[in-house]
């Protein structure tokens, strides 16, 4: 573990001029007609992707036709999943996802690589004429979130961030209580995240494997080079500055800060001031309403100060007439009892991790060309707010952010950390 100042010195020592990623692919107009089956490609198929893909493939109008992953074991596991659900052996596998993007018959892609690849792969996919469902965080820097949003806007593609709680019933009901004034005038919002963590050391170098088994260059992608170690490709990349985002704050913050943004009706803006302390980060909107991001020492265990039975990723909204707290269990607690008594019964209990409804929203928008629930504008604002909060913790001082320019006011050091150098992996 290293200090915040060490991280800053390491990050700022590198050149901050980004290397543009070029695909060499011409934009296409691949879109599924209203009643056609949507042909899906997958980029990166680890455990999370297999879960999301399983939810997507429950819909009769989607067919997975190709999987790209740098690891042979994951390609094979993914193909087995897809073929078993389809009842055939037609799913193609490949190492380089650019081959997948070359296919004219693919309408959309599911991107579920590690964090370092999300933005670059999403932009290349959009340029290739594909609609995009990207796991979060969709960009590991403020600059990448901005560039991704602008690419989606320019290409006219449908984009859905994998912040599925926007489509889960109990979270939607909690936000509705705020929007309809049932808890009175909004006073404060509360989000939860892990304890921030940054690691900059390298694991011991090991001999690079045969690229057919694991293509290390392609695994690294735009991230800085370092020697191969099998722990990275087995999921232990998390927390390392080169591969992760926002000191791990976006692992939950991409969801919980996003839900607070939604409740605040702030999808077109974000907080303007960020102050970190040892227990969390206080973010203030222009109108003075605070969003408190709480650090949880044991996010998957005991969560003091929160209703334990409501589950992980809890958020709470407080107003002048009451409050509502909600989490991944599918339940909701509103106070006082008079508010709770007026709540309609939830049609069904969904977990916060459920993706079936969120993927349905994405597929419907591919056909209608409408904006999904977690579209690129929503992603850009909530992710940028999360990154700004993380940078206030990393730098150890209050930061002010201009929501229009997405630049920090009077802080050159913070602005340099809005982006990172990108390695030429091509």
Coordinates of C-alpha atoms in Angstrom, one line a residue:
X1 CA 0.0 0.0 0.0
X2 CA 1.3 3.5 -0.8
X3 CA 0.3 7.0 0.3
X4 CA -1.9 9.3 -1.7
X5 CA 1.0 11.6 -2.4
X6 CA 3.0 8.7 -3.9
X7 CA 0.1 8.0 -6.2
X8 CA -0.1 11.6 -7.3
X9 CA 3.6 11.8 -8.1
X10 CA 3.5 8.6 -10.0
X11 CA 0.5 9.6 -12.0
X12 CA 1.6 13.1 -12.8
X13 CA 5.1 12.0 -13.8
X14 CA 3.7 10.5 -16.9
X15 CA 2.7 12.5 -19.9
X16 CA -1.0 13.3 -19.8
X17 CA -1.4 13.6 -23.6
X18 CA -3.8 10.8 -24.5
X19 CA -3.0 8.5 -27.5
X20 CA -6.1 8.4 -29.6
X21 CA -7.5 4.9 -30.3
X22 CA -8.1 4.3 -34.0
X23 CA -10.0 1.3 -35.3
X24 CA -9.7 1.7 -39.0
X25 CA -13.4 0.8 -39.2
X26 CA -16.0 2.8 -41.0
X27 CA -19.2 3.6 -39.2
X28 CA -22.1 1.4 -40.3
X29 CA -25.8 1.6 -39.7
X30 CA -26.4 -1.8 -38.1
X31 CA -29.8 -1.6 -36.3
X32 CA -32.3 -4.2 -35.6
X33 CA -35.8 -3.5 -37.0
X34 CA -38.7 -3.5 -34.6
X35 CA -39.5 -7.2 -34.9
X36 CA -36.2 -8.7 -35.8
X37 CA -33.9 -10.8 -33.6
X38 CA -31.0 -8.8 -32.2
X39 CA -27.6 -10.3 -32.9
X40 CA -25.2 -9.8 -30.1
X41 CA -21.5 -9.9 -29.7
X42 CA -19.6 -10.2 -26.4
X43 CA -16.3 -8.5 -25.6
X44 CA -14.7 -10.0 -22.4
X45 CA -16.5 -12.9 -20.8
X46 CA -15.6 -13.3 -17.1
X47 CA -17.9 -14.3 -14.2
X48 CA -19.8 -11.0 -14.3
X49 CA -20.3 -11.1 -18.0
X50 CA -21.6 -14.7 -17.8
X51 CA -24.2 -13.5 -15.3
X52 CA -25.3 -10.5 -17.4
X53 CA -25.3 -12.5 -20.6
X54 CA -27.4 -15.2 -19.0
X55 CA -30.0 -12.5 -18.1
X56 CA -29.9 -11.1 -21.7
X57 CA -30.3 -14.5 -23.3
X58 CA -33.6 -15.1 -21.5
X59 CA -35.2 -12.7 -24.0
X60 CA -36.4 -14.6 -27.1
X61 CA -35.4 -11.8 -29.5
X62 CA -31.7 -11.8 -28.8
X63 CA -29.0 -14.2 -30.1
X64 CA -25.4 -14.2 -29.1
X65 CA -23.3 -15.0 -32.3
X66 CA -19.8 -14.2 -31.2
X67 CA -17.5 -14.0 -28.2
X68 CA -14.1 -12.2 -28.0
X69 CA -11.8 -12.8 -25.1
X70 CA -8.0 -12.8 -24.7
X71 CA -8.2 -16.0 -22.5
X72 CA -8.9 -19.3 -24.2
X73 CA -10.5 -20.8 -21.0
X74 CA -13.0 -17.9 -20.8
X75 CA -13.8 -18.1 -24.5
X76 CA -14.6 -21.8 -24.2
X77 CA -16.7 -21.3 -21.0
X78 CA -18.6 -18.5 -22.8
X79 CA -19.3 -20.6 -25.9
X80 CA -20.5 -23.5 -23.8
X81 CA -23.0 -21.2 -22.0
X82 CA -24.3 -19.6 -25.2
X83 CA -24.5 -22.8 -27.2
X84 CA -26.2 -24.7 -24.4
X85 CA -28.9 -22.0 -24.1
X86 CA -29.3 -21.8 -27.9
X87 CA -29.3 -25.5 -28.5
X88 CA -26.7 -25.4 -31.2
X89 CA -22.9 -24.8 -31.7
X90 CA -23.0 -21.6 -33.8
X91 CA -21.4 -19.1 -31.4
X92 CA -18.0 -18.0 -32.9
X93 CA -15.0 -17.3 -30.6
X94 CA -12.0 -15.1 -31.2
X95 CA -9.1 -13.5 -29.4
X96 CA -9.2 -10.0 -30.9
X97 CA -12.5 -8.1 -30.4
X98 CA -11.8 -6.1 -33.6
X99 CA -12.7 -9.2 -35.6
X100 CA -16.1 -9.2 -33.8
X101 CA -16.6 -5.5 -34.7
X102 CA -15.8 -6.3 -38.3
X103 CA -18.9 -8.5 -38.6
X104 CA -21.6 -6.6 -40.5
X105 CA -24.4 -8.8 -39.1
X106 CA -23.9 -7.9 -35.4
X107 CA -26.3 -5.3 -34.1
X108 CA -25.0 -4.7 -30.5
X109 CA -22.2 -5.7 -28.2
X110 CA -22.0 -6.5 -24.5
X111 CA -18.7 -5.1 -23.1
X112 CA -17.7 -6.7 -19.8
X113 CA -13.9 -6.6 -19.8
X114 CA -11.9 -5.2 -16.9
X115 CA -12.3 -1.5 -16.2
X116 CA -9.3 -0.4 -18.2
X117 CA -11.0 -1.5 -21.5
X118 CA -14.6 -0.3 -21.1
X119 CA -14.4 3.1 -22.7
X120 CA -12.0 2.3 -25.5
X121 CA -13.9 -0.9 -26.5
X122 CA -17.2 1.0 -26.3
X123 CA -15.9 3.8 -28.5
X124 CA -14.6 1.4 -31.1
X125 CA -17.8 -0.5 -31.1
X126 CA -19.9 2.7 -31.6
X127 CA -17.6 3.7 -34.5
X128 CA -18.2 0.3 -36.0
X129 CA -21.9 0.9 -36.0
X130 CA -22.8 -1.3 -33.0
X131 CA -25.1 -0.4 -30.1
X132 CA -23.4 -0.8 -26.7
X133 CA -24.2 -2.3 -23.3
X134 CA -21.1 -1.6 -21.2
X135 CA -20.4 -2.8 -17.7
X136 CA -19.5 -0.1 -15.2
X137 CA -17.4 1.9 -14.6
X138 CA -17.7 2.9 -18.2
X139 CA -14.5 5.0 -18.1
X140 CA -11.7 5.0 -15.6
X141 CA -11.2 8.8 -15.9
X142 CA -13.3 11.8 -16.3
X143 CA -11.9 12.4 -19.7
X144 CA -12.8 8.9 -20.9
X145 CA -16.3 9.3 -19.7
X146 CA -16.6 12.6 -21.6
X147 CA -15.0 11.1 -24.8
X148 CA -17.3 8.1 -24.7
X149 CA -20.4 10.2 -24.3
X150 CA -19.4 12.4 -27.2
X151 CA -18.7 9.4 -29.3
X152 CA -22.2 7.9 -28.6
X153 CA -23.8 11.3 -29.4
X154 CA -21.9 11.7 -32.6
X155 CA -22.5 8.2 -33.9
X156 CA -26.1 8.0 -32.9
X157 CA -25.7 4.6 -31.2
X158 CA -27.8 3.3 -28.3
X159 CA -25.8 3.1 -25.1
X160 CA -26.7 1.5 -21.8
X161 CA -24.4 1.6 -18.8
X162 CA -24.6 -1.6 -16.6
X163 CA -26.0 0.4 -13.7
X164 CA -29.0 -1.9 -13.6
X165 CA -30.5 -0.5 -10.4
X166 CA -32.1 2.2 -12.5
X167 CA -34.4 -0.5 -13.8
X168 CA -35.0 -2.4 -10.6
X169 CA -38.5 -1.9 -9.1
X170 CA -37.7 -1.0 -5.4
X171 CA -35.1 1.6 -6.4
X172 CA -37.5 3.1 -8.9
X173 CA -40.2 3.3 -6.2
X174 CA -37.8 5.0 -3.8
X175 CA -36.9 7.7 -6.4
X176 CA -40.5 8.2 -7.2
X177 CA -41.2 9.0 -3.5
X178 CA -38.7 11.9 -3.9
X179 CA -39.9 13.1 -7.3
X180 CA -43.6 13.2 -6.2
X181 CA -42.8 15.1 -3.0
X182 CA -44.0 12.3 -0.7
X183 CA -41.0 12.8 1.7
X184 CA -41.3 16.6 1.4
X185 CA -38.6 18.9 0.1
X186 CA -35.3 17.0 -0.4
X187 CA -32.8 17.9 2.3
X188 CA -29.9 15.3 1.9
X189 CA -28.9 12.3 -0.1
X190 CA -26.8 9.4 1.2
X191 CA -24.7 6.9 -0.9
X192 CA -22.4 4.1 0.1
X193 CA -19.0 2.9 -1.2
X194 CA -16.0 0.7 -0.2
X195 CA -13.1 2.1 1.8
X196 CA -11.0 3.7 -1.0
X197 CA -7.9 1.8 -2.0
X198 CA -5.0 2.4 -4.4
X199 CA -2.1 0.1 -5.1
X200 CA 0.8 1.1 -7.5
X201 CA 3.2 -1.8 -6.9
X202 CA 3.8 -4.5 -9.5
X203 CA 3.3 -8.2 -8.8
X204 CA 6.4 -10.3 -9.6
X205 CA 6.9 -10.9 -13.3
X206 CA 6.2 -14.3 -14.8
X207 CA 6.8 -15.7 -18.3
X208 CA 4.2 -14.4 -20.7
X209 CA 1.9 -17.2 -21.8
X210 CA 1.3 -18.3 -25.4
X211 CA -1.0 -15.5 -26.9
X212 CA -3.4 -18.2 -28.0
X213 CA -3.9 -19.1 -24.3
X214 CA -3.8 -15.5 -23.0
X215 CA -2.8 -12.5 -25.1
X216 CA -1.1 -10.3 -22.5
X217 CA -0.7 -7.3 -24.8
X218 CA -4.4 -7.3 -25.6
X219 CA -5.3 -7.9 -22.0
X220 CA -3.4 -4.8 -21.0
X221 CA -4.9 -2.8 -23.8
X222 CA -4.6 1.0 -23.2
X223 CA -3.3 0.5 -19.7
X224 CA 0.5 1.0 -19.1
X225 CA 2.7 -2.0 -19.7
X226 CA 3.9 -4.2 -16.8
X227 CA 5.1 -7.8 -16.6
X228 CA 2.6 -10.6 -16.8
X229 CA 1.4 -12.2 -13.6
X230 CA -1.4 -14.8 -13.7
X231 CA -3.1 -13.2 -10.7
X232 CA -4.1 -10.1 -12.8
X233 CA -5.9 -12.2 -15.5
X234 CA -7.6 -14.2 -12.7
X235 CA -9.4 -11.1 -11.4
X236 CA -6.8 -9.7 -9.0
X237 CA -6.3 -6.6 -11.0
X238 CA -8.8 -4.7 -8.8
X239 CA -7.4 -1.8 -6.7
X240 CA -4.3 -1.4 -8.9
X241 CA -4.2 2.2 -10.1
X242 CA -3.3 1.3 -13.7
X243 CA -6.3 -1.0 -14.1
X244 CA -9.0 0.4 -11.7
X245 CA -10.9 3.6 -11.4
X246 CA -11.4 6.2 -8.6
X247 CA -9.6 4.3 -5.9
X248 CA -12.3 1.6 -6.2
X249 CA -14.9 4.2 -5.3
X250 CA -16.8 3.6 -8.6
X251 CA -17.3 -0.1 -7.8
X252 CA -20.4 0.9 -5.8
X253 CA -20.4 4.6 -6.5
X254 CA -21.3 4.1 -10.2
X255 CA -24.5 2.7 -8.7
X256 CA -25.2 4.5 -5.5
X257 CA -24.0 8.0 -6.6
X258 CA -26.0 7.5 -9.8
X259 CA -29.2 6.7 -7.8
X260 CA -28.7 9.9 -5.8
X261 CA -28.2 11.9 -9.0
X262 CA -31.5 10.4 -10.3
X263 CA -33.4 11.2 -7.1
X264 CA -32.0 14.8 -7.2
X265 CA -33.2 15.2 -10.8
X266 CA -29.6 16.0 -11.6
X267 CA -28.9 13.8 -14.6
X268 CA -27.9 16.9 -16.6
X269 CA -25.5 18.2 -13.9
X270 CA -23.6 17.1 -10.8
X271 CA -22.3 18.4 -7.4
X272 CA -20.0 21.4 -7.6
X273 CA -18.0 20.8 -4.4
X274 CA -16.3 17.7 -3.0
X275 CA -14.7 17.4 0.5
X276 CA -13.2 14.1 1.7
X277 CA -12.6 13.0 5.3
X278 CA -11.7 9.7 7.0
X279 CA -15.3 8.5 7.0
X280 CA -16.5 9.6 3.6
X281 CA -16.9 12.4 1.1
X282 CA -19.4 15.3 1.2
X283 CA -20.5 16.5 -2.2
X284 CA -22.6 19.7 -2.5
X285 CA -24.9 20.7 -5.4
X286 CA -25.2 24.3 -6.5
X287 CA -28.4 24.7 -4.5
X288 CA -26.6 23.6 -1.3
X289 CA -28.1 20.2 -1.0
X290 CA -25.5 17.7 0.2
X291 CA -24.8 14.2 -1.1
X292 CA -22.9 12.2 1.6
X293 CA -20.8 9.3 0.3
X294 CA -20.2 6.9 3.3
X295 CA -17.2 4.6 3.4
X296 CA -18.2 1.1 4.5
X297 CA -15.5 -0.9 6.2
X298 CA -17.3 -4.2 5.6
X299 CA -19.7 -3.4 2.7
X300 CA -20.7 -7.1 2.3
X301 CA -20.9 -7.6 6.1
X302 CA -22.1 -5.5 8.9
X303 CA -23.1 -2.0 7.7
X304 CA -23.5 0.2 10.8
X305 CA -26.0 3.1 10.4
X306 CA -27.9 1.3 7.6
X307 CA -30.9 -1.1 7.7
X308 CA -29.0 -4.4 7.4
X309 CA -31.9 -6.3 6.0
X310 CA -32.1 -4.1 2.9
X311 CA -28.9 -5.5 1.6
X312 CA -25.9 -4.2 -0.3
X313 CA -25.5 -0.9 -2.2
X314 CA -27.9 1.0 0.2
X315 CA -28.9 4.6 -0.5
X316 CA -31.1 6.9 1.6
X317 CA -33.0 10.0 0.6
X318 CA -34.1 12.5 3.4
X319 CA -36.7 15.1 3.0
X320 CA -38.6 17.6 5.3
X321 CA -41.5 15.2 5.7
X322 CA -39.7 11.8 5.9
X323 CA -37.1 9.5 4.4
X324 CA -36.7 6.4 2.3
X325 CA -33.9 3.8 2.4
X326 CA -33.5 1.1 -0.2
X327 CA -30.9 -1.6 -1.1
X328 CA -30.3 -4.8 -3.1
X329 CA -32.6 -7.1 -1.2
X330 CA -35.6 -5.8 -3.2
X331 CA -37.2 -4.1 -0.1
X332 CA -37.8 -0.5 0.9
X333 CA -38.2 1.3 4.2
X334 CA -40.1 4.6 4.2
X335 CA -40.6 6.8 7.3
X336 CA -42.8 7.9 8.9
X337 CA -45.4 5.1 8.8
X338 CA -47.9 7.3 7.1
X339 CA -45.7 7.4 4.0
X340 CA -45.1 3.6 4.1
X341 CA -48.8 3.0 4.4
X342 CA -49.6 4.7 1.1
X343 CA -47.0 2.7 -0.9
X344 CA -48.4 0.4 -3.5
X345 CA -47.3 -3.2 -3.1
X346 CA -44.2 -4.0 -5.3
X347 CA -45.4 -6.2 -8.2
X348 CA -42.5 -8.6 -7.7
X349 CA -39.3 -8.6 -5.6
X350 CA -36.2 -8.0 -7.6
X351 CA -32.6 -8.1 -6.4
X352 CA -30.4 -5.1 -7.1
X353 CA -28.1 -7.4 -9.1
X354 CA -30.9 -8.5 -11.4
X355 CA -30.2 -7.5 -15.1
X356 CA -33.2 -9.0 -16.9
X357 CA -35.3 -5.8 -16.9
X358 CA -32.3 -3.6 -17.6
X359 CA -31.2 -5.6 -20.6
X360 CA -34.9 -5.6 -21.8
X361 CA -34.8 -1.8 -21.7
X362 CA -31.6 -1.9 -23.8
X363 CA -33.0 -4.3 -26.3
X364 CA -36.3 -2.3 -26.7
X365 CA -34.3 0.9 -27.2
X366 CA -32.2 -0.8 -29.9
X367 CA -35.5 -1.3 -31.8
X368 CA -37.1 2.1 -31.0
X369 CA -33.8 4.1 -31.1
X370 CA -34.9 5.8 -27.8
X371 CA -32.5 6.6 -24.9
X372 CA -32.2 3.8 -22.4
X373 CA -32.6 4.3 -18.6
X374 CA -28.8 4.4 -18.0
X375 CA -27.9 6.2 -21.2
X376 CA -24.6 8.0 -22.0
X377 CA -25.6 11.3 -20.6
X378 CA -26.7 9.7 -17.3
X379 CA -23.4 7.7 -17.2
X380 CA -21.3 10.8 -17.9
X381 CA -22.7 12.9 -15.1
X382 CA -22.8 10.3 -12.4
X383 CA -19.4 8.8 -13.3
X384 CA -17.8 12.2 -13.4
X385 CA -19.3 13.1 -10.0
X386 CA -17.9 9.8 -8.6
X387 CA -14.4 10.4 -10.1
X388 CA -14.4 14.0 -8.7
X389 CA -15.3 12.6 -5.2
X390 CA -12.5 10.1 -5.5
X391 CA -10.0 12.7 -6.5
X392 CA -10.9 14.8 -3.5
X393 CA -9.9 11.8 -1.4
X394 CA -6.7 11.1 -3.4
X395 CA -5.6 14.8 -3.2
X396 CA -6.8 15.2 0.4
X397 CA -8.5 18.6 -0.2
X398 CA -11.7 20.2 -1.2
X399 CA -12.3 20.4 -5.0
X400 CA -14.7 22.6 -6.9
X401 CA -16.0 21.4 -10.2
X402 CA -17.7 23.3 -13.0
X403 CA -20.5 21.0 -14.2
X404 CA -20.5 22.7 -17.7
X405 CA -16.8 22.3 -18.5
X406 CA -16.2 19.3 -16.2
X407 CA -13.0 21.1 -15.1
X408 CA -11.8 21.7 -11.6
X409 CA -11.8 25.4 -10.6
X410 CA -8.4 26.8 -9.9
X411 CA -6.7 23.4 -9.4
X412 CA -4.2 22.5 -12.1
X413 CA -3.1 19.3 -10.3
X414 CA -6.7 18.0 -10.1
X415 CA -7.3 18.8 -13.8
X416 CA -4.2 16.9 -14.9
X417 CA -5.7 13.8 -13.1
X418 CA -8.8 14.0 -15.2
X419 CA -7.0 11.9 -17.7
X420 CA -4.3 9.3 -18.0
X421 CA -1.8 8.4 -20.8
X422 CA -3.0 5.6 -23.0
X423 CA -0.6 2.9 -24.4
X424 CA -0.6 2.1 -28.1
X425 CA -1.7 -1.5 -27.9
X426 CA -2.8 -1.9 -31.6

